[in-house]
Short mmCIF file of C-alpha atoms and ligand atoms in Angstrom, two decimals:
data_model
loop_
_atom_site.label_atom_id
_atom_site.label_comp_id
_atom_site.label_asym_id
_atom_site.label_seq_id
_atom_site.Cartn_x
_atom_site.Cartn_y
_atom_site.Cartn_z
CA UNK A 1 -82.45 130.05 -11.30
CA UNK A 2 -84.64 127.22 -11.54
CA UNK A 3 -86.87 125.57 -13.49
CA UNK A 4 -89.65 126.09 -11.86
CA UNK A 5 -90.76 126.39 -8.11
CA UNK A 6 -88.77 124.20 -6.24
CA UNK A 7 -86.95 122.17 -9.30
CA UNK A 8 -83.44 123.46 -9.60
CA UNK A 9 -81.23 122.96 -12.32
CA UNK A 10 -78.66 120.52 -9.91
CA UNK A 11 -77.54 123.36 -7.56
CA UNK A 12 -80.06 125.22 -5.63
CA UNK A 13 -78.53 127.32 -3.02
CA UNK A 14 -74.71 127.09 -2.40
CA UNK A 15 -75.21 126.15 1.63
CA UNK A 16 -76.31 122.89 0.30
CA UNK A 17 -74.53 122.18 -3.13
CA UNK A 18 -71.93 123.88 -4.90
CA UNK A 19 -70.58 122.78 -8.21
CA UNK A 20 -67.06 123.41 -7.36
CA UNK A 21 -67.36 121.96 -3.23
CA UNK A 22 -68.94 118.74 -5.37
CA UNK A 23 -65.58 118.02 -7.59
CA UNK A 24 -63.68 118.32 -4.42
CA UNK A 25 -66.28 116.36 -2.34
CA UNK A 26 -65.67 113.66 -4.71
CA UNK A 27 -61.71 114.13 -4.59
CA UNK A 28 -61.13 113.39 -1.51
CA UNK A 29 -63.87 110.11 -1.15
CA UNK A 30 -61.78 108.28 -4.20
CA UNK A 31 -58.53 109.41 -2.43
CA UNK A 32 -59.86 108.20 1.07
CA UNK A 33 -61.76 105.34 -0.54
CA UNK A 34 -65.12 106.02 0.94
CA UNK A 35 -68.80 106.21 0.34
CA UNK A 36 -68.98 110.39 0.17
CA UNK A 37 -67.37 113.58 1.89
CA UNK A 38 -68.33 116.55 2.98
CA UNK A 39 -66.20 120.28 2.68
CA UNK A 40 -66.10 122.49 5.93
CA UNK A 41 -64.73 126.05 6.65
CA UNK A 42 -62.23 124.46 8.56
CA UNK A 43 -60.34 121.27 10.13
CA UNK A 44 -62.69 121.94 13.58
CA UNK A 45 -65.77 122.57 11.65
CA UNK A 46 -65.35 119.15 9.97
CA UNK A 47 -64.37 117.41 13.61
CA UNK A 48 -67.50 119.63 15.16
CA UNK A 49 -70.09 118.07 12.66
CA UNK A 50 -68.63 114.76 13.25
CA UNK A 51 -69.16 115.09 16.94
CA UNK A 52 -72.93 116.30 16.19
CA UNK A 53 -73.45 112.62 15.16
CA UNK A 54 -73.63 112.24 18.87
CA UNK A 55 -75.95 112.91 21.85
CA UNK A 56 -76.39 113.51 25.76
CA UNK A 57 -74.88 110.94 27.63
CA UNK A 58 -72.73 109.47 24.61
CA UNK A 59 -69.18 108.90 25.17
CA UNK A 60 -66.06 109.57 23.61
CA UNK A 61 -63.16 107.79 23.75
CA UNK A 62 -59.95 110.06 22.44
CA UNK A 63 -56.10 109.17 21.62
CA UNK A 64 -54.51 110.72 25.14
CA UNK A 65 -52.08 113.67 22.83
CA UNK A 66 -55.25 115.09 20.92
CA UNK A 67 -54.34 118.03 18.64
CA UNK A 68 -55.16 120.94 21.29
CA UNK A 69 -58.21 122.26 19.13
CA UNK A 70 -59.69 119.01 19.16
CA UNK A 71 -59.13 119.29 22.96
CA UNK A 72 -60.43 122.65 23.27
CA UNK A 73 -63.58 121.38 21.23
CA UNK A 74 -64.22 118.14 23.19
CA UNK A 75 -63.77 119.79 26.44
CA UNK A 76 -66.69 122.55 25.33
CA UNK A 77 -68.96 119.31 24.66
CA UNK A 78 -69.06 118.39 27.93
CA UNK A 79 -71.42 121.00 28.65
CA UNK A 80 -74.14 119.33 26.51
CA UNK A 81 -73.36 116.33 27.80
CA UNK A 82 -70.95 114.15 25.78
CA UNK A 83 -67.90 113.28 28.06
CA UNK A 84 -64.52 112.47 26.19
CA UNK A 85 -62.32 109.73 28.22
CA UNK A 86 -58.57 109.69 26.97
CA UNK A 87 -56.10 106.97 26.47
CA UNK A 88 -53.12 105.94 25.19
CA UNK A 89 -54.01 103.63 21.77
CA UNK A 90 -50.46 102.39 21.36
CA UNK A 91 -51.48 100.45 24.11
CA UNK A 92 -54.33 98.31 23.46
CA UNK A 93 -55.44 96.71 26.87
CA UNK A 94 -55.82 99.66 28.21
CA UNK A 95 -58.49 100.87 25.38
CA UNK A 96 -60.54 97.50 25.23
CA UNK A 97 -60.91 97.49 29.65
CA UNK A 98 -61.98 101.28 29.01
CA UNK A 99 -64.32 100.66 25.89
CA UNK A 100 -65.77 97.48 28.82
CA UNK A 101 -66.10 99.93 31.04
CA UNK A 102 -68.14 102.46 30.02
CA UNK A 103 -71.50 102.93 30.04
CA UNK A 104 -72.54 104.45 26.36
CA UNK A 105 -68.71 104.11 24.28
CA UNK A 106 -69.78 105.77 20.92
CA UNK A 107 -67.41 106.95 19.42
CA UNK A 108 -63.66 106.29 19.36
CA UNK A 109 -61.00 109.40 18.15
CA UNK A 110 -57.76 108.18 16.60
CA UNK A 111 -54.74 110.24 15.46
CA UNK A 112 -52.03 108.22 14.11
CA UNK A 113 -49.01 110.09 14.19
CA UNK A 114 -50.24 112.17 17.11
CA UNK A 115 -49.68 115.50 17.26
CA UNK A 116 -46.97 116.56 18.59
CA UNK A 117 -45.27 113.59 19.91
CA UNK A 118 -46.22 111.47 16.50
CA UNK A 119 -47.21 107.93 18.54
CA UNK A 120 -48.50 105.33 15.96
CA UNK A 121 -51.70 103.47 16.87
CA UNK A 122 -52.14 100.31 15.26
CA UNK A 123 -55.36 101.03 13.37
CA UNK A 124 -56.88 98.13 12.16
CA UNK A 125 -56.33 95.98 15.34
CA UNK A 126 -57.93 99.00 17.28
CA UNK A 127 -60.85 98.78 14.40
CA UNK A 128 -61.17 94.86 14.70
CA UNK A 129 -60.89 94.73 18.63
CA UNK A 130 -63.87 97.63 19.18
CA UNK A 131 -66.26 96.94 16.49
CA UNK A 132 -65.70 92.75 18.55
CA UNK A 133 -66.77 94.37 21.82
CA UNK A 134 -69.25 96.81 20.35
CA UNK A 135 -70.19 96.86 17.24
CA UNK A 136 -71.89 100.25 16.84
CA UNK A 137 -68.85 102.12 18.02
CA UNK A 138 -68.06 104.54 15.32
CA UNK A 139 -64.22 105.08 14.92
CA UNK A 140 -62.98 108.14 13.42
CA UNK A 141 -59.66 108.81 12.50
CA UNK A 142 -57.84 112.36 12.09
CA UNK A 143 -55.59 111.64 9.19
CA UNK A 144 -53.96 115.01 9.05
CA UNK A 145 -50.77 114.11 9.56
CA UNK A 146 -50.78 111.16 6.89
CA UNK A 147 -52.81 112.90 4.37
CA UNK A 148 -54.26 109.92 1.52
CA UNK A 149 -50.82 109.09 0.28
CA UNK A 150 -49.58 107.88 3.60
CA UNK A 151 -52.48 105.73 5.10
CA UNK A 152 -55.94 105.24 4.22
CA UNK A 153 -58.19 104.78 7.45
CA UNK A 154 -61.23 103.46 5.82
CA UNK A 155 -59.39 100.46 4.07
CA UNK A 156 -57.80 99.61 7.42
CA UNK A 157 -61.71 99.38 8.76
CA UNK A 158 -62.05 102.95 9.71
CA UNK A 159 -66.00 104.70 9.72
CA UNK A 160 -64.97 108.32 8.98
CA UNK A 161 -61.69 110.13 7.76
CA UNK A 162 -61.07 113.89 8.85
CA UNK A 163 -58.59 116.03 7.43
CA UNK A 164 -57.73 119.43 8.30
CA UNK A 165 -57.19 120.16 4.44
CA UNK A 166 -55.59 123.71 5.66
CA UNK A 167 -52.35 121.56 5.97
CA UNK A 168 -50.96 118.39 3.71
CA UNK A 169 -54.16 118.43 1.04
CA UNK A 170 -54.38 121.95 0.43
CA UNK A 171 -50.48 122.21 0.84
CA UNK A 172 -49.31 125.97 0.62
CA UNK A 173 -50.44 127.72 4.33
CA UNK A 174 -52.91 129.79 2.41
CA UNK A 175 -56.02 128.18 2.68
CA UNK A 176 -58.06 126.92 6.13
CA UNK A 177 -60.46 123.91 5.00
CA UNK A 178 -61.84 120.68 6.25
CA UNK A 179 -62.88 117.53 4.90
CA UNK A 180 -64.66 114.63 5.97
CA UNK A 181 -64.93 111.29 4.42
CA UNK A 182 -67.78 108.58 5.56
CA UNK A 183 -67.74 104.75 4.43
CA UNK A 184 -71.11 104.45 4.12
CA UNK A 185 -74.73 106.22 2.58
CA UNK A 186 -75.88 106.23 6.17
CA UNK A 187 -73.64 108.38 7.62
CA UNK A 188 -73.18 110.64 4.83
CA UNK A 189 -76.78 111.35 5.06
CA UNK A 190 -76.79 112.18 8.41
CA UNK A 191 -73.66 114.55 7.47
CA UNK A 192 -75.22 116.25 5.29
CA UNK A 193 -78.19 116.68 7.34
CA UNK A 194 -75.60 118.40 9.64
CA UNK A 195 -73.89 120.58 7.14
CA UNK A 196 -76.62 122.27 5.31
CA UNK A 197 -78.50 123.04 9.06
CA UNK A 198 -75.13 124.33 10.62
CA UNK A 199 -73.75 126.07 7.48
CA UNK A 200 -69.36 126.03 7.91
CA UNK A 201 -69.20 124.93 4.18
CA UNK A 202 -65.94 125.49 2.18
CA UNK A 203 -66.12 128.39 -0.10
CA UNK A 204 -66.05 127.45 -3.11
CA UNK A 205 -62.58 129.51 -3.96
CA UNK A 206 -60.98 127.37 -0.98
CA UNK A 207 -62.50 124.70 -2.61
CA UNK A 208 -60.55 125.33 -6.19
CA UNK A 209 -57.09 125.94 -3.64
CA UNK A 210 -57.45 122.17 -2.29
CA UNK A 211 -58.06 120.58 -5.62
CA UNK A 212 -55.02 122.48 -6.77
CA UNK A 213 -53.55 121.34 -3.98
CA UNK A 214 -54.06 117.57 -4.11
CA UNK A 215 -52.31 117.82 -7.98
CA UNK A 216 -49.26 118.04 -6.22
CA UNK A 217 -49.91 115.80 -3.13
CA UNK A 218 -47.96 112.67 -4.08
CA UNK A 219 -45.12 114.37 -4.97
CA UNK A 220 -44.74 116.79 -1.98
CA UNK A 221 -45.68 113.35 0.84
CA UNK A 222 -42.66 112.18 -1.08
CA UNK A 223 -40.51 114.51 -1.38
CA UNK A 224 -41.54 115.79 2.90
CA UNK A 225 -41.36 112.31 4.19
CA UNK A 226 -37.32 111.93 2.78
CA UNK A 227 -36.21 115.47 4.38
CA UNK A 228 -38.12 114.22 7.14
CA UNK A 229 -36.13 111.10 7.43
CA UNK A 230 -32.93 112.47 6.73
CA UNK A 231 -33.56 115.17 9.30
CA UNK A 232 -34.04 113.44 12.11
CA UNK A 233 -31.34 111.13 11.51
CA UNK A 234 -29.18 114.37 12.03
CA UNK A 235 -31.24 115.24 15.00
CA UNK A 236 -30.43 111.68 16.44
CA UNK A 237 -26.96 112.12 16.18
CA UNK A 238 -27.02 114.95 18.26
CA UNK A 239 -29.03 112.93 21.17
CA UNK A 240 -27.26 113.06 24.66
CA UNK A 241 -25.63 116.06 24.22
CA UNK A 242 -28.03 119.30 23.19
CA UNK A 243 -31.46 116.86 22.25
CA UNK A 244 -32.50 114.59 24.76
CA UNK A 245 -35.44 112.63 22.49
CA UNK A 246 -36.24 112.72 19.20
CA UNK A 247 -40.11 111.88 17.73
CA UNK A 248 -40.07 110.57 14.10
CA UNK A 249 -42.13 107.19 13.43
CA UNK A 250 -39.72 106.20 10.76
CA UNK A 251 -36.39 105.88 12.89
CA UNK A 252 -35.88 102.19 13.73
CA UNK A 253 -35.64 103.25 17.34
CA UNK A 254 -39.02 104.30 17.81
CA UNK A 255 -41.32 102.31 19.91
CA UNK A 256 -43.98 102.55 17.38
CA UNK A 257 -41.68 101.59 14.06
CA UNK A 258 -42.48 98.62 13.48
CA UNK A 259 -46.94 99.43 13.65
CA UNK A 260 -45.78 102.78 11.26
CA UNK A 261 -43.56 100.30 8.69
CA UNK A 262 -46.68 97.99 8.50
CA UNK A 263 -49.64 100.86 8.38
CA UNK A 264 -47.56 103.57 6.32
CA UNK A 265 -46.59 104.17 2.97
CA UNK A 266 -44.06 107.24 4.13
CA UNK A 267 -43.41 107.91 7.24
CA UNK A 268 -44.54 111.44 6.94
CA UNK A 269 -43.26 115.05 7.26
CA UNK A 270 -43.57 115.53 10.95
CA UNK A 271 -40.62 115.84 13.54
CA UNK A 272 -40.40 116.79 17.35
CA UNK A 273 -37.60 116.46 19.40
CA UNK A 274 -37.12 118.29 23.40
CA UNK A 275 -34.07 119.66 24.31
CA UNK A 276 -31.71 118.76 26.90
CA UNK A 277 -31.99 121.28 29.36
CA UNK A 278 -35.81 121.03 29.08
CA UNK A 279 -36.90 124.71 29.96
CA UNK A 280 -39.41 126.64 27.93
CA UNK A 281 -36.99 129.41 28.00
CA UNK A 282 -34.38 127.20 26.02
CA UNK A 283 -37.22 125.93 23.61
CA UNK A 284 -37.99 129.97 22.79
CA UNK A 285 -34.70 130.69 22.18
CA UNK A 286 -34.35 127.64 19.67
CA UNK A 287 -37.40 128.03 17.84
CA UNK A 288 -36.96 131.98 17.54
CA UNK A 289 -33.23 131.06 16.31
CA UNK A 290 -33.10 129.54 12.91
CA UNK A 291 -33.27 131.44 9.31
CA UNK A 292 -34.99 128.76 7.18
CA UNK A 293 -37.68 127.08 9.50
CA UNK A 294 -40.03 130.00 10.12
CA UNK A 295 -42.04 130.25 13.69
CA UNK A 296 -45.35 129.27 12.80
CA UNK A 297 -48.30 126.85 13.72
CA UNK A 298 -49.56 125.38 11.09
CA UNK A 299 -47.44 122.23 9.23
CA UNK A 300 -47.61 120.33 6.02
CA UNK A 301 -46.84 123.33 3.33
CA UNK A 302 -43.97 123.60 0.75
CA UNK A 303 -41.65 125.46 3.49
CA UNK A 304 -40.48 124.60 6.90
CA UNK A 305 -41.76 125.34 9.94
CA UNK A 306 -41.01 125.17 13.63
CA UNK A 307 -43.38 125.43 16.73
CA UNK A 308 -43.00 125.22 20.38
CA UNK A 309 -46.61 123.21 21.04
CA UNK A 310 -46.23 124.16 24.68
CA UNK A 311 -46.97 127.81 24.06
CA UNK A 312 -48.42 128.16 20.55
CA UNK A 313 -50.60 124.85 19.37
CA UNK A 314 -50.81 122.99 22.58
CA UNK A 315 -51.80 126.02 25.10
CA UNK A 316 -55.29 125.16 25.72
CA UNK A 317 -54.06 121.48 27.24
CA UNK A 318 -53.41 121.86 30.88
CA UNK A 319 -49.84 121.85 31.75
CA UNK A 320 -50.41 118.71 33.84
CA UNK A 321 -52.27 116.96 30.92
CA UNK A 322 -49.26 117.80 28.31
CA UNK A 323 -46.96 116.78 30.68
CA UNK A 324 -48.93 113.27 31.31
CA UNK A 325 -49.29 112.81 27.64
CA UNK A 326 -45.10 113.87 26.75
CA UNK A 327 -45.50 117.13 25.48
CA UNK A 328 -42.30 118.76 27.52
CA UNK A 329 -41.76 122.29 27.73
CA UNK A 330 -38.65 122.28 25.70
CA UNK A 331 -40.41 119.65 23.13
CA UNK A 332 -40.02 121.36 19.49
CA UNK A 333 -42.08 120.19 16.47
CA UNK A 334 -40.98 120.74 13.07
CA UNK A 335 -42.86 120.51 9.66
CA UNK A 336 -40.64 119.61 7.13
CA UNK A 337 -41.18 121.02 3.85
CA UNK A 338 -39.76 120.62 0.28
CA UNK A 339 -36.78 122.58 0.61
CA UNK A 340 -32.48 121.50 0.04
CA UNK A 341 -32.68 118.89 2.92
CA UNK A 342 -28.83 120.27 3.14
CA UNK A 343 -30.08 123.40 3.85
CA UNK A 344 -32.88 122.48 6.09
CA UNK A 345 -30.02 120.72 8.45
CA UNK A 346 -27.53 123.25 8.12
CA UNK A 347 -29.90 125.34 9.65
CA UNK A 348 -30.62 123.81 12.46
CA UNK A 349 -27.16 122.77 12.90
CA UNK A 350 -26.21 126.61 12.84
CA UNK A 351 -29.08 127.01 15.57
CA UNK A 352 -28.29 124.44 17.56
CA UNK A 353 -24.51 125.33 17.86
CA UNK A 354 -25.39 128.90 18.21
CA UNK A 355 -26.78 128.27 21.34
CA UNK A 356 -25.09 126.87 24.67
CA UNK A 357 -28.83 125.06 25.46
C1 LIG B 401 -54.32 116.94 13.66
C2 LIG B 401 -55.15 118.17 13.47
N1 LIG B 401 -56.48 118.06 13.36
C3 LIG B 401 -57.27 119.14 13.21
C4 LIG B 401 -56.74 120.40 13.17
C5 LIG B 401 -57.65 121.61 13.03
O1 LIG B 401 -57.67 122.05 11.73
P1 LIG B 401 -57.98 123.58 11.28
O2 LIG B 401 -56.87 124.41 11.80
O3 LIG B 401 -58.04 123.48 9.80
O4 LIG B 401 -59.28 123.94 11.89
C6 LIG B 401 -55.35 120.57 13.27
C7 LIG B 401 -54.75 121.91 13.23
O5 LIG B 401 -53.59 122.10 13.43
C8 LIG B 401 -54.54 119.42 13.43
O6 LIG B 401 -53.20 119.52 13.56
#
């Protein structure tokens, strides 16, 4: 109803503005401390309006183990002209001689834990460094993984924050959302510009899910990131005889601790870990094997999951581009939920003594 022709009471036409997408909206920027967000129909709708920012003949320049949606979804943007160039951020040199290189760098893609293989990128120096060589270089980060309560990109010097809400925010599997947070009027304008012509808004029953959600956020980061911890301390005890590598930021042995210690609150609710006898064959038979974790691909809900990325949430990398960027074909990712942490490592215990891998 409005008021009269064309002056609406506050919401016109739920495309554009929704009470309930509003109170979420404005969740997630005081969470992320930003300027504004926006609610999509889904973690790739968010990253797809984000990439609309861009034009022919921009350039991307993307964390080398991309989630393999984001991938999929840079790859198809090729076609209209923006190229994506990978690298590995842990490494710095090699991203400031590629941001020198190219011709039109506009964008750079973090994700920090990567997914699967959970490298830490040290965000603020990568922030610092790019915005020294080229100032109008947006940098994005995908903070799925760390959800608010671990990191908070835009303090660290971040542009935009993405969160494929279906997982930490919205926090019980049952819900497929995405959010994006901006630091500045500028580009939440152009955003919104970009949501209300392309039309993947949350609904706003999804919308109601991830507030509920984000009531029990702190708690459940918590509560994840010490299973986490305590599992893969198990898991590294059982290095050099069934696991041959085990990916958690927060074990002291990992390359990347010391960047994770500095940049995280938690170290998060992620594992991966490949096998020994590194055949996709042995990975199957692991992952279809335990009771508790149940085969799935999603992560970051109340139970535990395991997925084999190589053939369920990494499929649409090329085999020589996982294998480049560490994803192995026995490599086995785990998202730890809320669960007995006793009974989350009896049960892969059980699994992996079941099984002569
Ligand atoms: C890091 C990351 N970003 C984005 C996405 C895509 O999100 P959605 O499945 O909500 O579209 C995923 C999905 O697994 C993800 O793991």
């Amino acid at each position: 109803m409005q008021n009269s022709p064309g002056v609406h009471k506050g919401f016109d036409y739920t495309r554009t503005n929704n009470p309930t997408r509003k109170i979420l909206e404005k969740l997630i920027t005081k969470l992320e401390y930003g300027f504004g967000s926006l609610a999509f129909s889904s973690g790739l709708a968010s990253i797809e309006a984000t990439i609309k920012l861009l034009k022919y003949n921009d350039e991307i320049i993307a964390v080398d183990d991309i989630y393999g949606g984001t991938f999929r979804l840079l790859n198809l943007y090729e076609k209209f002209g923006i190229r994506t160039h990978y690298v590995d951020m842990t490494i710095l040199d090699k991203l400031i001689s590629l941001i020198s290189k190219l011709k039109n760098p506009k964008l750079i893609w973090i994700e920090s834990p990567t997914n699967p293989t959970l490298k830490v990128s040290d965000i603020k120096k990568i922030c610092e460094i790019s915005k020294k060589i080229n100032n109008n270089i947006l940098i994005v980060v995908d903070n799925t993984f760390s959800s608010p309560v671990i990191q908070n990109p835009i303090k660290l010097g971040a542009d935009i924050v993405i969160h494929s809400a279906t997982k930490y925010l919205s926090g019980h599997s049952d819900v497929l959302a995405g959010l994006v947070t901006v630091k500045n009027i500028n580009l939440y304008e152009k955003l919104k510009y970009i949501q209300n012509s392309t039309g993947g808004i949350l609904s706003p029953m999804d919308c109601w899910l991830t507030i509920r959600g984000c009531q029990t956020l702190f708690l459940r980061m918590k509560k994840q990131s010490y299973n986490a911890y305590k599992i893969a301390r198990f898991l590294e005890k059982k290095k050099d005889t069934v696991i041959k590598t085990v990916y958690y930021p927060g074990l002291s042995s990992n390359k990347n601790y010391l960047i994770a210690l500095k940049q995280q609150k938690y170290f998060g609710g992620i594992i991966s870990f490949s096998l020994y006898k590194n055949t996709i064959y042995n990975a199957k038979k692991f992952v279809s094997s335990t009771r508790i974790f149940k085969l799935a691909e999603s992560l970051g809900g109340t139970k535990s999951l395991i997925c084999h990325p190589a053939t369920m949430t990494h499929k649409s990398t090329p085999p020589n581009i996982r294998k480049k960027v560490g994803i192995e074909d026995s490599l086995i990712r785990l998202s730890i939920g809320i669960e007995n942490v006793e009974d989350l490592i009896n049960d892969l215990n059980d699994s992996l003594s079941n099984f002569s891998l």
